[in-house]
mmCIF file of C-alpha atoms in Angstrom:
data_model
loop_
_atom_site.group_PDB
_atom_site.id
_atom_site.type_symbol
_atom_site.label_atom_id
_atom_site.label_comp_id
_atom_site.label_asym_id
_atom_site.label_seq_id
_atom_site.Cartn_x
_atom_site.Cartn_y
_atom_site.Cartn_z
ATOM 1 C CA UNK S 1 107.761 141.145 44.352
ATOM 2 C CA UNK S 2 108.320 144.608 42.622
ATOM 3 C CA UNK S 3 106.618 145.606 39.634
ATOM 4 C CA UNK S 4 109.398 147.197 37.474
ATOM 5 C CA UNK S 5 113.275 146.818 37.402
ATOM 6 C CA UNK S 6 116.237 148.637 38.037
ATOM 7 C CA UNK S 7 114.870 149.302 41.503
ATOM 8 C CA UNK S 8 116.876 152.094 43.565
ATOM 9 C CA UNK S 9 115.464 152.746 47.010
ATOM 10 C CA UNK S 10 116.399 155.956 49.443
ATOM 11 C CA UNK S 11 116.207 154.648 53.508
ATOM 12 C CA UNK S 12 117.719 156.408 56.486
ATOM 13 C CA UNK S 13 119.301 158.848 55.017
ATOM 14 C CA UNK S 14 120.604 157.623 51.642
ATOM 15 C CA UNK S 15 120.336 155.554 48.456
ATOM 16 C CA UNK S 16 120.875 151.864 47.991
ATOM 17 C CA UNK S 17 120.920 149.479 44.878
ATOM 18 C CA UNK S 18 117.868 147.666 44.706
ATOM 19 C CA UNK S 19 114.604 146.598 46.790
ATOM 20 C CA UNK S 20 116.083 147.485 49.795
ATOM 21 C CA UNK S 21 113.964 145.934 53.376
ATOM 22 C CA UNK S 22 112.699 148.641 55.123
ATOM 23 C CA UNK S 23 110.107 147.932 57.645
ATOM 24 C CA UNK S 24 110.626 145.218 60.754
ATOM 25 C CA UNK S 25 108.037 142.668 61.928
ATOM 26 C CA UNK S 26 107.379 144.752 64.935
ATOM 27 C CA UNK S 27 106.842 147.938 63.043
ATOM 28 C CA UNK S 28 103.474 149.883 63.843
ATOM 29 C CA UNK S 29 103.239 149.532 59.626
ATOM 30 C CA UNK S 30 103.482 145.868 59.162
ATOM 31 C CA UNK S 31 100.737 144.611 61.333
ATOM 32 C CA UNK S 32 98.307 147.381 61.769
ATOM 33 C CA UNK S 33 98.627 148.668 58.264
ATOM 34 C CA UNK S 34 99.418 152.531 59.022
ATOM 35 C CA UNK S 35 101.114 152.817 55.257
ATOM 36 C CA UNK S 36 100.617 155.718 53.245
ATOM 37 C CA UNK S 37 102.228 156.642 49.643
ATOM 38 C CA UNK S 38 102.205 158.270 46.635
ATOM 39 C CA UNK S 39 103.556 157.974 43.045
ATOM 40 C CA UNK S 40 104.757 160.408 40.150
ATOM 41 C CA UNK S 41 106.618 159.762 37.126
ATOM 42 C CA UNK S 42 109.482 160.849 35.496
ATOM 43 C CA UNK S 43 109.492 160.091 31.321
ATOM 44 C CA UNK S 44 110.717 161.352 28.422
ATOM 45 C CA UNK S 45 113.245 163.845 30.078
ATOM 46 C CA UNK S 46 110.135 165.287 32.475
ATOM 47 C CA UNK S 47 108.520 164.726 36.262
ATOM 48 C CA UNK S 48 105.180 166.367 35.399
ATOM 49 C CA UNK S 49 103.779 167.117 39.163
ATOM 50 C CA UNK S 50 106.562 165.784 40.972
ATOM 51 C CA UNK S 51 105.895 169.048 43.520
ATOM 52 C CA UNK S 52 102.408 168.264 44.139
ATOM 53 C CA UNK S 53 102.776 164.574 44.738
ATOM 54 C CA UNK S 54 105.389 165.018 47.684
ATOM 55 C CA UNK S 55 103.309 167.517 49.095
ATOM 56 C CA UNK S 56 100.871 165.027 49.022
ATOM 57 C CA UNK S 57 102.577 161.956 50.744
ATOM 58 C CA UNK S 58 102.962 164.421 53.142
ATOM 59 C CA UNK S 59 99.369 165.519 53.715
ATOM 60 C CA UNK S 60 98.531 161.665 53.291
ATOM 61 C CA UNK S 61 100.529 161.067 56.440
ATOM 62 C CA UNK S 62 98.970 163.372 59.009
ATOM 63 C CA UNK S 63 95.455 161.861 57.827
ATOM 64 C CA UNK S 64 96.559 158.944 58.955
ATOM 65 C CA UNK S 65 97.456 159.918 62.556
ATOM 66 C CA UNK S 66 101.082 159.716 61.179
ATOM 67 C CA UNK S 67 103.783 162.175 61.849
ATOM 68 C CA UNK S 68 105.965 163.331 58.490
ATOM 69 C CA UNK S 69 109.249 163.485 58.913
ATOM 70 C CA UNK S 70 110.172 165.758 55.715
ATOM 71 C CA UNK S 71 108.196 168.353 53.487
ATOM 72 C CA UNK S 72 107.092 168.021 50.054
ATOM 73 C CA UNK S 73 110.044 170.280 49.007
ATOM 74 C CA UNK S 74 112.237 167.554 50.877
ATOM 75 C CA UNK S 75 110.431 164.654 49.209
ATOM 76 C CA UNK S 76 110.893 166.647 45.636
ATOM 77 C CA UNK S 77 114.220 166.742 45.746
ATOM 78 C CA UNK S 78 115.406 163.657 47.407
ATOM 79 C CA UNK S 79 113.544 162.059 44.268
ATOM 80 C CA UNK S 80 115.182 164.621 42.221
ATOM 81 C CA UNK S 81 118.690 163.330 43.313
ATOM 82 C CA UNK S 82 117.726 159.781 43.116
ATOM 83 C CA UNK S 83 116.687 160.250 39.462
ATOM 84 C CA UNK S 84 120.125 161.418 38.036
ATOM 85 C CA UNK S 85 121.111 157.778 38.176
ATOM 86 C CA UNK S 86 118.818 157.268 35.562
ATOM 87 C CA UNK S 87 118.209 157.766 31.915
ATOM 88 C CA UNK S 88 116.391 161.363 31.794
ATOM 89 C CA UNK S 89 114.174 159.576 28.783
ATOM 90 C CA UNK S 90 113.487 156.072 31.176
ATOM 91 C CA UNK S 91 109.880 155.938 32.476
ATOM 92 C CA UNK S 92 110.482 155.530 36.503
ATOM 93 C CA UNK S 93 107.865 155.537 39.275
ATOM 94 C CA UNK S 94 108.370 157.677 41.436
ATOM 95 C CA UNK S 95 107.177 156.313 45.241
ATOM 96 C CA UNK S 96 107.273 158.286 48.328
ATOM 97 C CA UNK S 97 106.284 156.250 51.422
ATOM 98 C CA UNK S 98 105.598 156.837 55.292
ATOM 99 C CA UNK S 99 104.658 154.473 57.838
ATOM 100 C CA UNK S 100 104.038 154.447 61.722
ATOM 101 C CA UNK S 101 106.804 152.652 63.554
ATOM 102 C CA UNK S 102 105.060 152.654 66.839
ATOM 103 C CA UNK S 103 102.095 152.818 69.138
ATOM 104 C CA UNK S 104 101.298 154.282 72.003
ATOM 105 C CA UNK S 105 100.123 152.627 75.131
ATOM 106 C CA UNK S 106 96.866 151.665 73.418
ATOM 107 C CA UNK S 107 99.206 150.239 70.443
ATOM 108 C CA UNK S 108 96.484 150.832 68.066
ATOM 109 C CA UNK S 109 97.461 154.889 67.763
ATOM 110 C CA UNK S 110 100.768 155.726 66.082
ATOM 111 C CA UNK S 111 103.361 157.051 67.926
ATOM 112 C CA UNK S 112 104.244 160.931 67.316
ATOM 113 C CA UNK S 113 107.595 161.445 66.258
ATOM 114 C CA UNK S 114 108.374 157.445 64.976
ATOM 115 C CA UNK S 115 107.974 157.578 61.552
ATOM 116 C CA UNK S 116 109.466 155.821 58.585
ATOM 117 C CA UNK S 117 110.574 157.143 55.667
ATOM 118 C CA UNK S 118 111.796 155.485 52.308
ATOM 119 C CA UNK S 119 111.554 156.605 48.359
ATOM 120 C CA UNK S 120 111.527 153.986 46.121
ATOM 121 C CA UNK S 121 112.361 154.491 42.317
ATOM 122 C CA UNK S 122 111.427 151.449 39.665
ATOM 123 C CA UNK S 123 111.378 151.828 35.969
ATOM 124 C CA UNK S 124 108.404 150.825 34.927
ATOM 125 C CA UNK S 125 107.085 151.315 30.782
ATOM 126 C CA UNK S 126 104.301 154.013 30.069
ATOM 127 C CA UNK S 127 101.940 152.425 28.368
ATOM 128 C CA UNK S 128 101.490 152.195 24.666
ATOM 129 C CA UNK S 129 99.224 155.504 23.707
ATOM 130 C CA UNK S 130 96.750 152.741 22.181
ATOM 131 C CA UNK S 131 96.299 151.272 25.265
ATOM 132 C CA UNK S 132 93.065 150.601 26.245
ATOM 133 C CA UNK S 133 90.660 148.951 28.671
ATOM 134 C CA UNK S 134 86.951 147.574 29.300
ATOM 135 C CA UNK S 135 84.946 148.011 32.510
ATOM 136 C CA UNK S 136 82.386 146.610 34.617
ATOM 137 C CA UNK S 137 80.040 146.729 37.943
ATOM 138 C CA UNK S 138 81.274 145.378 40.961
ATOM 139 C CA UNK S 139 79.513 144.777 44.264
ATOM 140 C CA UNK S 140 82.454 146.461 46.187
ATOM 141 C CA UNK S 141 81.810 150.567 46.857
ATOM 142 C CA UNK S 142 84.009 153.452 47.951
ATOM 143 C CA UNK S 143 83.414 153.920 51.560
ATOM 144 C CA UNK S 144 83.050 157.527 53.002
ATOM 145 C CA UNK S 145 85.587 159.612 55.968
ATOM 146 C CA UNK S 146 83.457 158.125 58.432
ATOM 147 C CA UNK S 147 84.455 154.563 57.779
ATOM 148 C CA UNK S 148 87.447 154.788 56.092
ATOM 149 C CA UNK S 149 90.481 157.255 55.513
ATOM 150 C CA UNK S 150 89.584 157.700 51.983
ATOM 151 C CA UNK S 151 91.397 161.463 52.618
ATOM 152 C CA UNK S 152 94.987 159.673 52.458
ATOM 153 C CA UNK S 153 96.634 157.801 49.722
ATOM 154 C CA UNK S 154 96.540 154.705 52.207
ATOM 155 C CA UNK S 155 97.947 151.351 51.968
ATOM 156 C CA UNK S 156 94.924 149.862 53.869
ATOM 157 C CA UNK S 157 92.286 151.527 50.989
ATOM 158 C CA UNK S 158 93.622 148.979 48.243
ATOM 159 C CA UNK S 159 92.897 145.691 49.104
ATOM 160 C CA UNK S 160 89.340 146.619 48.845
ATOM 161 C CA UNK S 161 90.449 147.919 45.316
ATOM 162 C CA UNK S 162 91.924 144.335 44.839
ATOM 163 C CA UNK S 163 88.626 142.671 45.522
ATOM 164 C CA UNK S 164 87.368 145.234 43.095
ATOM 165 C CA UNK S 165 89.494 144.319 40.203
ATOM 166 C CA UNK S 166 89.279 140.343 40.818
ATOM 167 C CA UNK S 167 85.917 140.827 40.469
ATOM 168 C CA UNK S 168 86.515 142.231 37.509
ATOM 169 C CA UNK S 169 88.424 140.247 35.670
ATOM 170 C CA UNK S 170 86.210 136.867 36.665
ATOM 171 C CA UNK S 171 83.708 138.982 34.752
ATOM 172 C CA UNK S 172 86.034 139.419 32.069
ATOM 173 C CA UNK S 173 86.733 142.439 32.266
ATOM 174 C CA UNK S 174 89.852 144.915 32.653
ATOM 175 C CA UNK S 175 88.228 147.186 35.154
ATOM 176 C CA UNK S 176 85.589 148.202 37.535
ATOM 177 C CA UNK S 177 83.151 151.039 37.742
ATOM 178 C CA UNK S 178 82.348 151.743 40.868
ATOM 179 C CA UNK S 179 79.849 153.383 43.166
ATOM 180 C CA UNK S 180 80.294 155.444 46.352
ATOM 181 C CA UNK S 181 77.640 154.463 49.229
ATOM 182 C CA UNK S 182 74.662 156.065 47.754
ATOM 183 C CA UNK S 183 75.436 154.203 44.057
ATOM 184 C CA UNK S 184 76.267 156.624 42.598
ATOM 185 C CA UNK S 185 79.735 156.912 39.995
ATOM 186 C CA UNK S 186 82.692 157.141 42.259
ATOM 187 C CA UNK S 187 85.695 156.497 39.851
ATOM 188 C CA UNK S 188 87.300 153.014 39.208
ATOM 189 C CA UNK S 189 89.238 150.635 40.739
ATOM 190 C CA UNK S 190 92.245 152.148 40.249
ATOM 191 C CA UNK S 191 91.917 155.424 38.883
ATOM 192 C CA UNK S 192 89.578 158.519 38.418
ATOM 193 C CA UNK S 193 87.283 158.638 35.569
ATOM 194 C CA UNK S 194 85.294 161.162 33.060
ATOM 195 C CA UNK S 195 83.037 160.358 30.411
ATOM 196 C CA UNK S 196 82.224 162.758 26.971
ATOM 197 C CA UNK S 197 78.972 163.616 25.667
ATOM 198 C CA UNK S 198 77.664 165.849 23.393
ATOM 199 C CA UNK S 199 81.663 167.934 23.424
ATOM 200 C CA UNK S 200 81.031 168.246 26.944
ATOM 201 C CA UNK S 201 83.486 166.316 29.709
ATOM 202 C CA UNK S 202 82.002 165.663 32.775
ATOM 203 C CA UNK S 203 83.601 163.364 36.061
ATOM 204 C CA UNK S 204 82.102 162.459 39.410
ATOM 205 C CA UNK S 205 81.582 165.120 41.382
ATOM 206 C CA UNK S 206 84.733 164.942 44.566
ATOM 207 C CA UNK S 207 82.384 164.030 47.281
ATOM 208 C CA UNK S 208 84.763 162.783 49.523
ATOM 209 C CA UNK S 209 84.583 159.036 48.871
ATOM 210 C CA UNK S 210 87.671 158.908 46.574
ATOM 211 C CA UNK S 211 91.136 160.337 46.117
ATOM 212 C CA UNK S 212 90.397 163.301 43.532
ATOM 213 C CA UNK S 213 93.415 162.978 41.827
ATOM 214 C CA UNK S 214 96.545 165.007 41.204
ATOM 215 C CA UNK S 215 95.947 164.192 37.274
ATOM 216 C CA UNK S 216 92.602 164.237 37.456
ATOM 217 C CA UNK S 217 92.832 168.011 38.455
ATOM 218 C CA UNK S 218 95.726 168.868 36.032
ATOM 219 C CA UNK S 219 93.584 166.747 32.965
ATOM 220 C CA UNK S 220 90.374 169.361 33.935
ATOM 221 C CA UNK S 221 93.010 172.627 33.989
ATOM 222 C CA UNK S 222 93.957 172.069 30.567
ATOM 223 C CA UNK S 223 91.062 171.256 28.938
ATOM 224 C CA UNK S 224 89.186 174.481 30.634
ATOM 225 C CA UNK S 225 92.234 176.109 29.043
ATOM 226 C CA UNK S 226 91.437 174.666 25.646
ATOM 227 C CA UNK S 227 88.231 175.949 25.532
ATOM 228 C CA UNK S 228 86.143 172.643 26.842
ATOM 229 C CA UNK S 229 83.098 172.737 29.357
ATOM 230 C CA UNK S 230 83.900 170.336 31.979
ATOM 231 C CA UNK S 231 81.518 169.737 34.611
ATOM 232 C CA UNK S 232 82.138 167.991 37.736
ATOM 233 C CA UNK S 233 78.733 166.274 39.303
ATOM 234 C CA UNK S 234 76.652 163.667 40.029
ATOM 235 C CA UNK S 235 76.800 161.006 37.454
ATOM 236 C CA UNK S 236 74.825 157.432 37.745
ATOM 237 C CA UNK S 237 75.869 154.294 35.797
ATOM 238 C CA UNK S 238 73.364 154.909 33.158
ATOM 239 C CA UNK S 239 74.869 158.317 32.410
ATOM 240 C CA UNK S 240 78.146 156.192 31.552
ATOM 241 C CA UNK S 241 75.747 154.271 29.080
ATOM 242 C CA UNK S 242 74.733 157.039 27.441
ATOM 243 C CA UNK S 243 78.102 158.432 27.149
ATOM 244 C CA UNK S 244 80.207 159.116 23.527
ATOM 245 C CA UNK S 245 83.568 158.486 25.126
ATOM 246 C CA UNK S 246 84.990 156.999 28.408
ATOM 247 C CA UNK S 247 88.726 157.295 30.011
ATOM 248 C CA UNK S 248 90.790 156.839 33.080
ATOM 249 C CA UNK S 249 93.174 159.021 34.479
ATOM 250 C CA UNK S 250 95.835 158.409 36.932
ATOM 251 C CA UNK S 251 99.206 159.059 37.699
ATOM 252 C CA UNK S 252 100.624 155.901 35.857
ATOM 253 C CA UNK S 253 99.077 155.828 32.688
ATOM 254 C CA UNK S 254 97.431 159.584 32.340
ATOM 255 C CA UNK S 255 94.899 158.609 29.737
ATOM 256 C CA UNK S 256 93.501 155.183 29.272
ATOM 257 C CA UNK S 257 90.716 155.072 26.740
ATOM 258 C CA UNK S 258 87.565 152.751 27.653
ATOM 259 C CA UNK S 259 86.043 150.726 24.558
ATOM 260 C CA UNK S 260 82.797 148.950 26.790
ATOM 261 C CA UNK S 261 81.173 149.236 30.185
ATOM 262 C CA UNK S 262 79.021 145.631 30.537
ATOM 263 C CA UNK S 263 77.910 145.680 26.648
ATOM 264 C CA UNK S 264 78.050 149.779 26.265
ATOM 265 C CA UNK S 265 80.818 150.210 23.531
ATOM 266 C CA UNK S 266 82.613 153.172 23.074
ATOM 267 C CA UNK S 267 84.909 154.434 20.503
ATOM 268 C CA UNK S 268 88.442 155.851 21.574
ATOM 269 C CA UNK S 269 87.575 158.952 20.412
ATOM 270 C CA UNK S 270 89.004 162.348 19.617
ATOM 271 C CA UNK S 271 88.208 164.233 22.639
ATOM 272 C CA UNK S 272 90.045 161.152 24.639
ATOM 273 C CA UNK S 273 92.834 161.756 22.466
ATOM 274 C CA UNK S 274 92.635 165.507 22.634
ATOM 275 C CA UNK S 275 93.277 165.110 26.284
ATOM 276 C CA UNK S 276 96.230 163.248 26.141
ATOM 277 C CA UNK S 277 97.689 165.531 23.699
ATOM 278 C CA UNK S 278 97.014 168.434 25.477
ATOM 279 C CA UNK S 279 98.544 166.599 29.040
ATOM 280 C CA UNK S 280 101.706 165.510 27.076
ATOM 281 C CA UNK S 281 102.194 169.035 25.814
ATOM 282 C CA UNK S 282 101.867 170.522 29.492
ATOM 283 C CA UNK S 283 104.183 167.774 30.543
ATOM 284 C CA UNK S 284 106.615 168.377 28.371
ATOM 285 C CA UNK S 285 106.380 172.191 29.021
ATOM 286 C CA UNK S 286 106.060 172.618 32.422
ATOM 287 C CA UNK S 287 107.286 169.152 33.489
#
């Protein structure tokens, strides 16, 4: 089922109406999971990153043994072309996607040169600035290179992010705080996440057990431009207790203000909302 509406999709070699079928029971993809993708947005008239997300579908697919068809520049403007169906101010996901189509004679490693290609575009509502969320522990951790391909933005890493956020939200909660195999602070369930304390911002060092985000990079760029310490390094669950402010960032909602972790309550503070203003004026200047 797809999340948003007025789905157009872009498969062997050009665009269709709708949520087009793409892969084949047989396909390498379907049954041994070799899936990778990515997502940007397009909103209010801009793609903030759109570059940097193809590039990294593209990177995403040769750590996963999988051979890219097209470059980022490729990617970029095959979304690009796909996009002037569209309202420039509609809010539209933007989904690159590769998957193996074959194995070799083992059938387990993916065939070089038989890969699958599609772009899907969906329009799907930014949410409210106001929007906010509540987190939690879970028992579920970030696993490192050696056990999983945490270097790709892999299909086969979210249904361990699934178990995460069911977990949550048994609890009661909208999210989950999660630790990487030594406990400490990885990032979320579904998105990267720095805490504020004493007008400093600091985020979980990128030790290799998450996805170190395209936003997460771009929210630390402007705020080191604004004149804000940020400090990347290790942080433990009780550091998030004693923080003044918590948010997300990701790709499809930017900023998303915490108000508790497990009791801990936090005000949606200025320095959260300084850093969505400053990301909304780079967006809309260089997006």
């Amino acid at each position: 089922m797809a999340t948003g509406r007025n789905i157009r999709t872009y498969f062997e070699g050009r665009w269709h109406d709708g949520d087009v079928a793409v892969m084949r029971a047989a396909d390498h993809g379907s049954w041994l999971g070799t899936t990778v993708f990515d997502g940007a947005r397009q909103f209010d008239g801009v793609t903030p990153d759109l570059d940097a997300h193809s590039a990294r579908v593209v990177r995403s697919a040769a750590a996963l043994m999988i051979e890219p068809t097209l470059t980022g520049e490729q990617i970029a403007e095959i979304a690009r072309q796909g996009l002037r169906a569209y309202n420039p101010e509609a809010a539209v996901y933007i989904r690159p996607m590769f998957w193996a189509l074959d194995g070799d004679e083992s059938g387990i490693v993916p065939r070089q040169g038989a890969t699958g290609f599609a772009l899907c575009l969906e329009e799907i509502p930014m949410a409210p600035e106001g929007a906010t969320t509540t987190l939690t522990t879970t028992r579920f951790r970030r696993p490192v290179l050696e056990d999983a391909v945490i270097n790709a933005k892999a299909g086969c890493l979210y249904p361990n992010n699934a178990r995460m956020l069911a977990e949550a939200r048994a609890k009661g909660y909208g999210n989950a705080l999660v630790a990487d195999a030594l406990g400490n602070v990885a990032e979320t369930a579904t998105a990267n996440v720095f805490m504020v304390r004493d007008g400093e911002v600091l985020t979980p060092i990128a030790n290799g057990t998450f996805l170190s985000g395209i936003t997460r990079a771009r929210h630390i760029a402007n705020l080191k431009a604004d004149g804000v310490t940020v400090r990347e390094c290790v942080l433990t669950f009780d550091d998030f207790r004693k923080a003044d402010e918590v948010f997300l960032s990701g790709n499809m909602s930017k900023v998303t203000p915490v108000l508790e972790f497990d009791g801990t309550k936090y005000q949606h503070g200025p320095m959260t909302k300084r850093i969505r203003a400053l990301y909304m004026d780079w967006a809309h200047t260089a997006g």
